[in-house]
Short mmCIF file of C-alpha atoms in Angstrom, two decimals:
data_model
loop_
_atom_site.label_atom_id
_atom_site.label_comp_id
_atom_site.label_asym_id
_atom_site.label_seq_id
_atom_site.Cartn_x
_atom_site.Cartn_y
_atom_site.Cartn_z
CA MET A 249 -30.41 6.41 2.38
CA SER A 250 -30.05 9.16 -0.22
CA ARG A 251 -28.48 12.45 0.79
CA LYS A 252 -31.15 14.42 -1.06
CA PHE A 253 -33.90 16.21 0.84
CA GLN A 254 -36.67 13.82 1.83
CA VAL A 255 -40.15 14.15 3.31
CA LYS A 256 -42.20 11.35 4.83
CA SER A 257 -45.42 11.07 6.83
CA VAL A 258 -45.43 8.45 9.60
CA PRO A 259 -48.14 7.20 12.00
CA SER A 260 -47.94 8.57 15.52
CA THR A 261 -47.80 4.96 16.77
CA TRP A 262 -44.31 4.70 15.26
CA LEU A 263 -43.18 7.49 17.56
CA GLU A 264 -44.72 5.79 20.57
CA ASN A 265 -43.24 2.38 19.68
CA ASN A 266 -39.75 3.84 19.23
CA GLY A 267 -39.33 5.72 22.48
CA ARG A 268 -40.74 8.94 20.97
CA ARG A 269 -37.55 9.25 18.97
CA LEU A 270 -37.76 12.42 16.85
CA ASP A 271 -34.65 12.23 14.66
CA CYS A 272 -35.63 11.42 11.09
CA GLY A 273 -33.02 8.75 10.26
CA PRO A 274 -34.80 5.59 11.49
CA TYR A 275 -38.10 6.64 9.89
CA LEU A 276 -36.58 7.37 6.49
CA SER A 277 -34.19 4.40 6.36
CA GLY A 278 -36.94 1.78 6.19
CA ALA A 279 -36.06 0.29 9.59
CA ILE A 280 -39.43 1.07 11.17
CA GLU A 281 -41.38 -0.33 8.20
CA ALA A 282 -39.28 -3.48 8.27
CA ARG A 283 -39.82 -3.98 12.00
CA GLU A 284 -43.57 -3.37 11.71
CA LEU A 285 -43.86 -5.76 8.77
CA LEU A 286 -41.92 -8.48 10.57
CA ARG A 287 -44.04 -7.98 13.68
CA LYS A 288 -47.18 -8.75 11.65
CA LEU A 289 -45.60 -11.69 9.83
CA PRO A 290 -47.23 -14.94 11.01
CA ALA A 291 -43.97 -16.91 10.71
CA GLU A 292 -41.95 -17.66 13.85
CA LYS A 293 -39.33 -15.02 14.66
CA THR A 294 -36.19 -15.67 16.69
CA ARG A 295 -33.88 -13.18 18.35
CA LEU A 296 -30.61 -12.96 16.38
CA ALA A 297 -28.40 -13.53 19.43
CA ASN A 298 -30.21 -16.83 20.08
CA LEU A 299 -29.22 -18.11 16.63
CA THR A 300 -25.49 -17.40 16.93
CA VAL A 301 -22.48 -18.52 18.91
CA GLY A 302 -21.39 -14.90 19.06
CA ILE A 303 -21.72 -11.38 17.63
CA PHE A 304 -18.44 -9.58 18.13
CA HIS A 305 -15.45 -7.74 16.66
CA ALA A 306 -11.72 -7.89 17.33
CA GLY A 307 -11.51 -4.89 19.63
CA ARG A 308 -9.25 -1.90 19.14
CA GLU A 309 -5.51 -2.45 19.47
CA SER A 310 -2.38 -1.41 17.58
CA ARG A 311 -1.34 -3.76 14.78
CA GLN A 312 2.00 -5.47 14.47
CA TRP A 313 2.81 -5.73 10.75
CA VAL A 314 5.29 -8.26 9.36
CA GLU A 315 6.72 -8.89 5.89
CA ALA A 316 7.38 -12.65 5.82
CA GLU A 317 4.47 -15.09 5.46
CA GLU A 318 6.04 -17.48 7.97
CA PHE A 319 5.48 -14.85 10.67
CA GLY A 320 2.20 -13.38 9.48
CA VAL A 321 -1.48 -13.86 8.74
CA ARG A 322 -3.26 -12.07 5.90
CA PHE A 323 -5.25 -9.12 7.21
CA MET A 324 -8.49 -7.67 5.82
CA GLY A 325 -9.59 -4.10 6.40
CA SER A 326 -13.25 -3.11 6.33
CA THR A 327 -13.19 -2.53 2.56
CA ASP A 328 -11.33 -5.79 1.87
CA VAL A 329 -14.26 -7.92 3.06
CA LEU A 330 -16.19 -6.69 0.00
CA ALA A 331 -13.34 -7.45 -2.42
CA ALA A 332 -13.54 -10.09 -5.13
CA ASP A 333 -9.81 -10.83 -4.85
CA LEU A 334 -7.88 -11.16 -1.60
CA SER A 335 -4.40 -11.33 -3.13
CA GLY A 336 -1.94 -8.69 -1.98
CA LEU A 337 -3.31 -8.35 1.55
CA PRO A 338 -0.83 -7.13 4.18
CA LEU A 339 0.38 -9.46 6.94
CA ILE A 340 -0.29 -9.07 10.64
CA SER A 341 1.79 -10.89 13.24
CA LYS A 342 0.75 -14.49 13.96
CA LYS A 343 1.69 -13.86 17.59
CA GLN A 344 -0.81 -11.00 17.82
CA VAL A 345 -3.57 -13.10 16.23
CA ARG A 346 -2.92 -15.99 18.62
CA ALA A 347 -3.19 -13.57 21.54
CA ASN A 348 -6.57 -12.30 20.26
CA PRO A 349 -8.51 -15.09 18.49
CA ASN A 350 -11.31 -12.63 17.67
CA PHE A 351 -9.13 -11.38 14.80
CA THR A 352 -9.71 -14.64 12.91
CA ILE A 353 -12.52 -15.07 10.37
CA ARG A 354 -14.25 -18.40 9.74
CA ALA A 355 -16.11 -19.47 6.61
CA GLY A 356 -19.88 -19.10 6.86
CA TRP A 357 -19.87 -16.02 9.06
CA THR A 358 -21.70 -12.84 8.09
CA LEU A 359 -19.32 -9.86 8.07
CA ILE A 360 -20.79 -6.39 8.61
CA THR A 361 -18.91 -3.10 8.36
CA ARG A 362 -19.53 -1.28 11.65
CA SER A 363 -17.96 2.16 11.30
CA GLY A 364 -17.82 4.80 8.61
CA THR A 365 -20.06 3.31 5.90
CA ILE A 366 -22.15 1.00 8.07
CA GLY A 367 -24.08 -2.09 7.05
CA ARG A 368 -22.12 -3.34 4.06
CA MET A 369 -22.08 -7.12 4.27
CA ALA A 370 -20.13 -10.09 2.96
CA TYR A 371 -20.44 -13.83 3.38
CA ALA A 372 -17.15 -15.31 4.56
CA ARG A 373 -16.15 -17.79 1.88
CA SER A 374 -13.55 -20.54 2.16
CA ASP A 375 -10.64 -18.35 1.01
CA MET A 376 -11.36 -16.04 3.96
CA ASN A 377 -11.15 -18.89 6.47
CA GLY A 378 -8.33 -18.19 8.94
CA VAL A 379 -7.71 -14.66 7.65
CA ALA A 380 -7.46 -11.89 10.26
CA CYS A 381 -9.81 -8.93 10.07
CA SER A 382 -10.13 -5.38 11.37
CA GLU A 383 -12.13 -4.36 14.44
CA HIS A 384 -14.17 -2.21 12.05
CA VAL A 385 -15.93 -5.37 10.88
CA MET A 386 -18.53 -7.09 13.04
CA ARG A 387 -18.70 -10.88 12.96
CA VAL A 388 -22.04 -12.69 13.15
CA ALA A 389 -21.11 -16.31 13.82
CA PRO A 390 -24.18 -18.54 13.28
CA ASP A 391 -25.00 -21.59 15.36
CA GLU A 392 -25.28 -24.10 12.54
CA GLN A 393 -27.37 -26.41 14.72
CA LYS A 394 -30.07 -23.72 14.75
CA ILE A 395 -29.82 -21.88 11.42
CA LYS A 396 -28.16 -22.22 8.03
CA PRO A 397 -25.35 -19.65 7.64
CA GLY A 398 -26.27 -18.78 4.07
CA TYR A 399 -29.90 -18.08 4.96
CA LEU A 400 -28.91 -15.87 7.90
CA TYR A 401 -26.60 -13.85 5.62
CA ALA A 402 -29.24 -13.53 2.88
CA TYR A 403 -31.80 -12.26 5.39
CA LEU A 404 -29.45 -9.79 7.09
CA ASN A 405 -28.36 -8.50 3.67
CA SER A 406 -31.94 -8.18 2.40
CA ARG A 407 -34.00 -5.00 2.14
CA PHE A 408 -35.57 -5.99 5.47
CA GLY A 409 -32.37 -6.90 7.31
CA VAL A 410 -30.10 -4.03 6.28
CA PRO A 411 -32.36 -1.21 7.59
CA LEU A 412 -32.69 -3.00 10.92
CA VAL A 413 -28.93 -3.42 11.20
CA VAL A 414 -28.10 0.20 10.43
CA SER A 415 -30.92 1.58 12.61
CA GLY A 416 -28.67 1.17 15.65
CA THR A 417 -26.08 3.54 14.24
CA TYR A 418 -24.76 6.21 16.60
CA GLY A 419 -22.26 9.08 16.29
CA ALA A 420 -22.46 12.41 14.52
CA ILE A 421 -19.21 12.51 12.52
CA ILE A 422 -17.80 8.97 12.42
CA GLN A 423 -20.74 6.65 12.87
CA HIS A 424 -20.53 3.25 14.56
CA ILE A 425 -22.58 0.23 15.47
CA GLU A 426 -21.92 -2.30 18.23
CA PRO A 427 -22.90 -5.99 18.58
CA HIS A 428 -25.55 -5.29 21.22
CA HIS A 429 -27.34 -2.98 18.78
CA ILE A 430 -28.33 -5.92 16.58
CA SER A 431 -28.56 -8.76 19.12
CA ASP A 432 -32.36 -8.35 19.47
CA LEU A 433 -32.98 -8.15 15.72
CA PRO A 434 -35.87 -10.51 14.74
CA VAL A 435 -35.04 -13.32 12.29
CA PRO A 436 -38.08 -14.91 10.56
CA ARG A 437 -38.00 -18.69 10.18
CA LEU A 438 -39.04 -19.71 6.66
CA GLY A 439 -38.92 -23.50 6.87
CA GLU A 440 -37.59 -25.45 3.89
CA LEU A 441 -36.82 -22.25 2.01
CA GLU A 442 -33.90 -21.63 4.35
CA GLU A 443 -32.04 -24.68 3.03
CA HIS A 444 -32.50 -23.58 -0.59
CA VAL A 445 -31.35 -20.03 0.15
CA HIS A 446 -28.31 -21.36 2.03
CA SER A 447 -27.39 -23.54 -0.96
CA LEU A 448 -27.50 -20.56 -3.32
CA ILE A 449 -25.30 -18.45 -1.04
CA GLU A 450 -22.80 -21.32 -0.65
CA TYR A 451 -22.85 -21.85 -4.42
CA ALA A 452 -22.08 -18.14 -4.96
CA ALA A 453 -19.18 -18.34 -2.47
CA GLU A 454 -17.77 -21.42 -4.22
CA LYS A 455 -17.93 -19.67 -7.59
CA ARG A 456 -15.99 -16.69 -6.23
CA VAL A 457 -13.29 -18.95 -4.83
CA ALA A 458 -13.18 -20.89 -8.13
CA ALA A 459 -12.78 -17.60 -10.04
CA ASN A 460 -9.77 -16.63 -7.93
CA ASN A 461 -8.26 -20.10 -8.37
CA LEU A 462 -8.71 -19.81 -12.15
CA ILE A 463 -6.81 -16.53 -12.17
CA ASP A 464 -3.97 -18.11 -10.18
CA THR A 465 -3.91 -21.02 -12.63
CA ALA A 466 -3.86 -18.68 -15.63
CA ILE A 467 -0.96 -16.68 -14.16
CA ALA A 468 0.98 -19.90 -13.45
CA ASN A 469 0.32 -21.17 -16.99
CA MET A 470 1.53 -17.88 -18.48
CA ALA A 471 4.72 -17.97 -16.41
CA THR A 472 5.42 -21.61 -17.35
CA ALA A 473 4.83 -21.01 -21.05
CA ALA A 474 7.09 -17.93 -21.03
CA GLY A 475 9.77 -19.55 -18.85
CA LEU A 476 9.40 -16.95 -16.12
CA PRO A 477 10.37 -17.69 -12.52
CA GLU A 478 7.93 -16.95 -9.71
CA LEU A 479 8.37 -13.53 -8.12
CA PRO A 480 7.47 -12.90 -4.47
CA ALA A 481 4.19 -11.00 -4.12
CA SER A 482 4.17 -7.34 -3.09
CA ASP A 483 1.54 -4.68 -2.49
CA GLY A 484 3.61 -1.72 -3.64
CA VAL A 485 7.23 -0.75 -4.25
CA PRO A 486 9.30 -1.72 -1.19
CA PHE A 487 12.16 0.38 0.11
CA GLY A 488 15.46 -0.42 -1.60
CA PHE A 489 18.33 0.97 -3.64
CA ASN A 490 19.70 0.45 -7.12
CA ALA A 491 22.46 1.81 -9.38
CA VAL A 492 21.45 2.88 -12.90
CA SER A 493 23.10 4.58 -15.86
CA SER A 494 22.70 8.36 -16.03
CA ALA A 495 21.27 7.90 -19.53
CA ARG A 496 18.19 6.28 -17.99
CA LEU A 497 17.49 9.41 -15.96
CA VAL A 498 16.81 11.58 -19.01
CA HIS A 499 13.09 10.80 -19.04
CA ARG A 500 12.40 9.84 -15.42
CA MET A 501 14.18 10.40 -12.13
CA ASP A 502 11.78 8.91 -9.57
CA GLY A 503 13.22 6.11 -7.49
CA ALA A 504 10.33 3.65 -7.82
CA PHE A 505 10.69 3.52 -11.60
CA HIS A 506 14.42 2.77 -11.34
CA SER A 507 14.10 0.42 -8.37
CA HIS A 508 15.47 -3.11 -8.37
CA HIS A 509 11.89 -4.22 -7.67
CA HIS A 510 10.81 -2.87 -11.08
CA ASP A 511 14.01 -3.68 -12.96
CA GLU A 512 13.89 -7.31 -11.85
CA ALA A 513 10.48 -7.86 -13.45
CA VAL A 514 11.42 -6.13 -16.71
CA SER A 515 14.81 -7.90 -16.96
CA LEU A 516 13.28 -11.34 -16.45
CA LEU A 517 10.68 -10.63 -19.12
CA LYS A 518 13.42 -9.68 -21.59
CA GLU A 519 15.36 -12.86 -20.78
CA ALA A 520 12.33 -15.17 -21.01
CA LYS A 521 12.05 -17.79 -23.76
CA ALA A 522 8.95 -15.99 -25.07
CA PRO A 523 9.95 -12.46 -26.12
CA PRO A 524 7.88 -9.70 -24.50
CA THR A 525 5.58 -7.31 -26.27
CA SER A 526 3.93 -4.12 -25.10
CA ILE A 527 0.32 -3.58 -24.11
CA SER A 528 -0.01 -1.07 -26.96
CA LYS A 529 0.72 -3.83 -29.50
CA MET A 530 -1.84 -6.21 -28.03
CA CYS A 531 -4.84 -3.88 -27.87
CA ARG A 532 -6.85 -1.63 -30.16
CA SER A 533 -6.51 1.41 -27.91
CA VAL A 534 -5.68 2.61 -24.41
CA VAL A 535 -8.01 5.44 -23.47
CA GLU A 536 -8.32 7.84 -20.55
CA PRO A 537 -11.80 9.47 -20.68
CA ASN A 538 -12.15 13.17 -20.14
CA ARG A 539 -13.61 14.54 -16.94
CA PHE A 540 -17.35 15.16 -17.23
CA LYS A 541 -20.11 16.89 -15.31
CA ARG A 542 -22.19 14.51 -13.20
CA ILE A 543 -25.89 14.81 -13.95
CA LEU A 544 -27.74 12.56 -11.54
CA ILE A 545 -31.11 10.99 -12.42
CA ASP A 546 -33.43 8.58 -10.60
CA ASP A 547 -35.26 6.72 -13.36
CA PRO A 548 -33.33 3.63 -14.63
CA THR A 549 -35.36 3.78 -17.86
CA PHE A 550 -33.37 6.86 -18.87
CA GLY A 551 -30.19 6.19 -16.91
CA VAL A 552 -26.98 4.19 -16.94
CA PRO A 553 -25.30 3.08 -13.69
CA LEU A 554 -21.98 4.86 -13.02
CA PHE A 555 -19.27 3.05 -11.05
CA GLY A 556 -16.31 4.55 -9.23
CA THR A 557 -12.96 2.77 -9.17
CA SER A 558 -13.39 1.46 -5.61
CA ALA A 559 -16.52 -0.44 -6.67
CA LEU A 560 -14.52 -2.17 -9.42
CA MET A 561 -12.77 -4.23 -6.72
CA TRP A 562 -15.93 -5.50 -5.04
CA ALA A 563 -17.30 -9.02 -5.35
CA ASP A 564 -20.62 -7.39 -6.24
CA PRO A 565 -19.89 -3.96 -7.78
CA LYS A 566 -22.55 -1.36 -7.00
CA PRO A 567 -22.95 1.94 -8.87
CA SER A 568 -22.69 5.32 -7.21
CA TYR A 569 -25.74 6.66 -9.06
CA LEU A 570 -27.36 6.88 -12.51
CA ILE A 571 -26.33 9.25 -15.31
CA PRO A 572 -28.39 10.02 -18.45
CA LYS A 573 -28.21 7.59 -21.37
CA ASN A 574 -28.25 10.50 -23.82
CA MET A 575 -25.44 12.41 -22.11
CA THR A 576 -22.76 13.76 -24.44
CA GLY A 577 -19.77 11.39 -24.53
CA ILE A 578 -21.59 8.53 -22.80
CA ASP A 579 -20.23 5.97 -25.29
CA GLY A 580 -16.69 6.63 -24.08
CA LEU A 581 -17.71 5.74 -20.52
CA LEU A 582 -19.54 2.47 -21.24
CA VAL A 583 -17.74 -0.81 -20.58
CA GLY A 584 -17.91 -4.09 -22.50
CA ARG A 585 -16.46 -7.58 -22.14
CA SER A 586 -13.38 -6.81 -24.28
CA THR A 587 -12.17 -3.96 -22.07
CA VAL A 588 -9.70 -4.18 -19.18
CA LEU A 589 -10.05 -1.41 -16.59
CA VAL A 590 -7.06 -0.01 -14.67
CA PRO A 591 -7.54 2.56 -11.86
CA ARG A 592 -5.26 5.47 -12.65
CA SER A 593 -4.82 7.11 -9.24
CA GLY A 594 -4.49 6.33 -5.55
CA GLN A 595 -1.85 5.20 -3.08
CA ILE A 596 0.78 2.77 -4.40
CA ALA A 597 -0.26 0.10 -1.88
CA GLY A 598 -3.91 0.66 -2.84
CA ILE A 599 -5.98 -0.01 -5.95
CA ILE A 600 -3.94 2.04 -8.44
CA GLY A 601 -2.79 -0.22 -11.27
CA THR A 602 -5.03 -3.14 -10.24
CA PRO A 603 -6.60 -4.53 -13.45
CA VAL A 604 -10.26 -5.56 -13.62
CA LEU A 605 -12.04 -7.64 -16.26
CA PRO A 606 -15.69 -6.49 -16.15
CA TYR A 607 -18.44 -8.66 -14.65
CA GLY A 608 -21.84 -8.15 -13.05
CA GLU A 609 -23.45 -4.75 -13.55
CA LEU A 610 -20.14 -3.37 -14.83
CA ILE A 611 -20.87 -4.90 -18.23
CA GLY A 612 -22.90 -2.32 -20.12
CA GLY A 613 -22.50 0.19 -17.31
CA ALA A 614 -20.44 3.36 -17.19
CA VAL A 615 -17.20 3.73 -15.25
CA SER A 616 -15.72 7.03 -14.13
CA GLU A 617 -12.79 8.71 -15.85
CA ASP A 618 -10.56 7.50 -13.00
CA ALA A 619 -10.25 4.13 -14.74
CA ILE A 620 -8.14 3.85 -17.89
CA ARG A 621 -9.60 1.57 -20.58
CA ILE A 622 -7.52 -1.03 -22.41
CA ASN A 623 -9.73 -1.89 -25.39
CA CYS A 624 -8.83 -5.29 -26.85
CA PRO A 625 -9.72 -7.01 -30.16
CA ASP A 626 -11.82 -9.70 -28.42
CA GLU A 627 -12.72 -11.22 -25.07
CA ASN A 628 -9.87 -13.73 -24.93
CA VAL A 629 -7.20 -11.12 -25.64
CA ALA A 630 -8.78 -8.99 -22.92
CA GLY A 631 -8.64 -12.02 -20.63
CA TYR A 632 -4.95 -12.51 -21.37
CA VAL A 633 -4.10 -8.83 -20.85
CA PHE A 634 -5.96 -9.00 -17.53
CA VAL A 635 -4.01 -12.10 -16.45
CA ALA A 636 -0.66 -10.64 -17.51
CA LEU A 637 -1.27 -7.35 -15.67
CA LYS A 638 -2.63 -9.22 -12.65
CA SER A 639 0.59 -11.24 -12.37
CA GLU A 640 3.47 -10.00 -10.23
CA TYR A 641 5.27 -9.03 -13.47
CA GLY A 642 2.40 -6.74 -14.46
CA ARG A 643 1.77 -5.47 -10.93
CA ARG A 644 5.38 -4.37 -10.41
CA GLN A 645 5.45 -2.45 -13.67
CA LEU A 646 2.14 -0.69 -13.10
CA LYS A 647 2.92 0.29 -9.51
CA ALA A 648 6.45 1.50 -10.34
CA ARG A 649 5.35 3.53 -13.37
CA ALA A 650 2.93 5.68 -11.36
CA TYR A 651 4.15 9.22 -10.79
CA GLY A 652 3.36 11.97 -8.31
CA SER A 653 4.23 12.34 -4.63
CA SER A 654 0.92 13.02 -2.85
CA ILE A 655 -1.59 11.12 -5.03
CA PRO A 656 0.30 8.96 -7.58
CA HIS A 657 -1.15 8.67 -11.08
CA LEU A 658 -0.85 6.45 -14.13
CA ASP A 659 -1.42 7.72 -17.64
CA VAL A 660 -2.10 6.12 -21.02
CA ASN A 661 1.53 6.09 -22.12
CA GLN A 662 2.74 4.42 -18.92
CA ILE A 663 0.22 1.60 -19.41
CA LYS A 664 0.92 1.26 -23.14
CA SER A 665 4.60 0.62 -22.45
CA VAL A 666 4.05 -2.21 -19.92
CA GLN A 667 5.72 -5.41 -21.14
CA VAL A 668 3.89 -8.77 -21.20
CA PRO A 669 4.94 -12.20 -22.59
CA ASN A 670 4.11 -12.70 -26.28
CA LEU A 671 3.10 -16.36 -26.29
CA GLY A 672 1.54 -16.58 -29.71
CA THR A 673 -2.11 -16.67 -30.71
CA GLN A 674 -3.01 -20.16 -29.45
CA LEU A 675 -1.57 -19.80 -25.92
CA ILE A 676 -2.91 -16.27 -25.59
CA GLU A 677 -6.37 -17.63 -26.46
CA GLU A 678 -6.08 -20.52 -23.98
CA ILE A 679 -4.80 -18.43 -21.08
CA GLY A 680 -7.12 -15.55 -21.91
CA SER A 681 -10.12 -17.90 -21.86
CA LEU A 682 -9.30 -18.71 -18.21
CA GLY A 683 -9.43 -15.00 -17.41
CA VAL A 684 -12.77 -14.71 -19.22
CA GLN A 685 -14.12 -17.73 -17.34
CA SER A 686 -13.12 -16.18 -14.00
CA ALA A 687 -15.17 -13.07 -14.84
CA LYS A 688 -18.14 -15.26 -15.83
CA LEU A 689 -17.93 -17.15 -12.53
CA ARG A 690 -17.98 -13.85 -10.64
CA HIS A 691 -21.00 -12.80 -12.68
CA GLU A 692 -22.78 -16.10 -11.90
CA ALA A 693 -21.97 -15.69 -8.18
CA ILE A 694 -23.72 -12.31 -8.16
CA THR A 695 -26.76 -13.85 -9.88
CA CYS A 696 -26.96 -16.67 -7.30
CA GLU A 697 -26.67 -14.28 -4.37
CA ASN A 698 -29.30 -11.94 -5.80
CA GLN A 699 -31.63 -14.88 -6.35
CA ALA A 700 -31.20 -16.01 -2.73
CA ARG A 701 -31.92 -12.53 -1.41
CA GLU A 702 -35.02 -12.20 -3.63
CA LEU A 703 -36.37 -15.52 -2.37
CA VAL A 704 -36.15 -14.27 1.22
CA GLU A 705 -37.70 -10.89 0.40
CA ASN A 706 -40.52 -12.42 -1.64
CA ALA A 707 -41.33 -14.94 1.11
CA ILE A 708 -41.54 -12.17 3.72
CA GLU A 709 -43.67 -10.02 1.40
CA ALA A 710 -46.01 -12.92 0.64
CA GLY A 711 -46.33 -13.81 4.31
CA ARG A 712 -47.68 -10.44 5.35
CA HIS A 713 -50.77 -10.64 3.09
#
């Protein structure tokens, strides 16, 4: 629901049917319209709780973090469930997960954020199976003997399901929703269409997993071709110590830049059989757009979607709002297929320095000035730059080169100087094409999921007439 001032006339029967509730939220969110429409729908409706084996979350408890994979399980926060890529997740103790099985996610579940920004949903794909997840995410575990998981997700994530889910929100400052708030939600049964919708959602999930596997393959191929050993994954710059020459302190004195963690990656690149080159030599330009005044518009005919850097990480990036097509400097904000985006600010263990090759609505859309653009000669070079920066060798350099104590930042020069293997034109094309294909798979996944959701919405719309 938009934050702008809104006015709406509603029938008095809506007040009677909703306990004479007088706060405006439910009436403006679309929840009442959705419930009234579903009530009139001639199709059979089933209570959500009767179609599941459980609607629950993990419960609040302190987390026991570990560093070694042998002792830990990957852990998703509420924003991670929306992410396209699950690499770099922190580890929570296996012992804690065994003691509370509700932490564990299973493929085919519908995941719903239940506090803060409520009602964002994700379909648990196979690479989420067995991963632990925060109590801020509600799990809807379908009974597959009664309903297809993909159909249930598509309905709940439709323009009819979402308003009903969020209508149970409570809390003035930090809002929440609990399982019992959605247990009575009506689920229309649409016959054979449910199987088709489920297939599309499953197909989208498979494409997202395939995209991530392609990126892993591309990184492995790059390392093999360059003769680089595998480095253990990290989500930031771990605590450590190192001794360096005083001459190296002339330009920078921050510990992360001179850490063994960073030096190890750079040293191995220099010793590799394929000599390294810099990002600046592989691309046409590295650009940091200027800050600009946000002018919000409503009509997509005259607007371009604007994305923040958090949305760049999502499996289905959604814009914050529209900005005018004729705005001064708009060309410098638009994103194409030959551009790699790198968030320039944030916490070291967060999204700063995480490269993104555009897909979905990002292509042709505008991205805020908080993402630095690496403009490449063509798609395959962009794909290779993305793969190289996505690797542990690229990640360590980008994270360690950020500066600033409270909110670390990257700038154009820090990114230009990042070293990547120079494998020659043919190998760069081959490895880069894998990166490009991963972005295309993510794009296709979004198309499949949108198609599934539209089928559900159109069937419900058609059924009410």
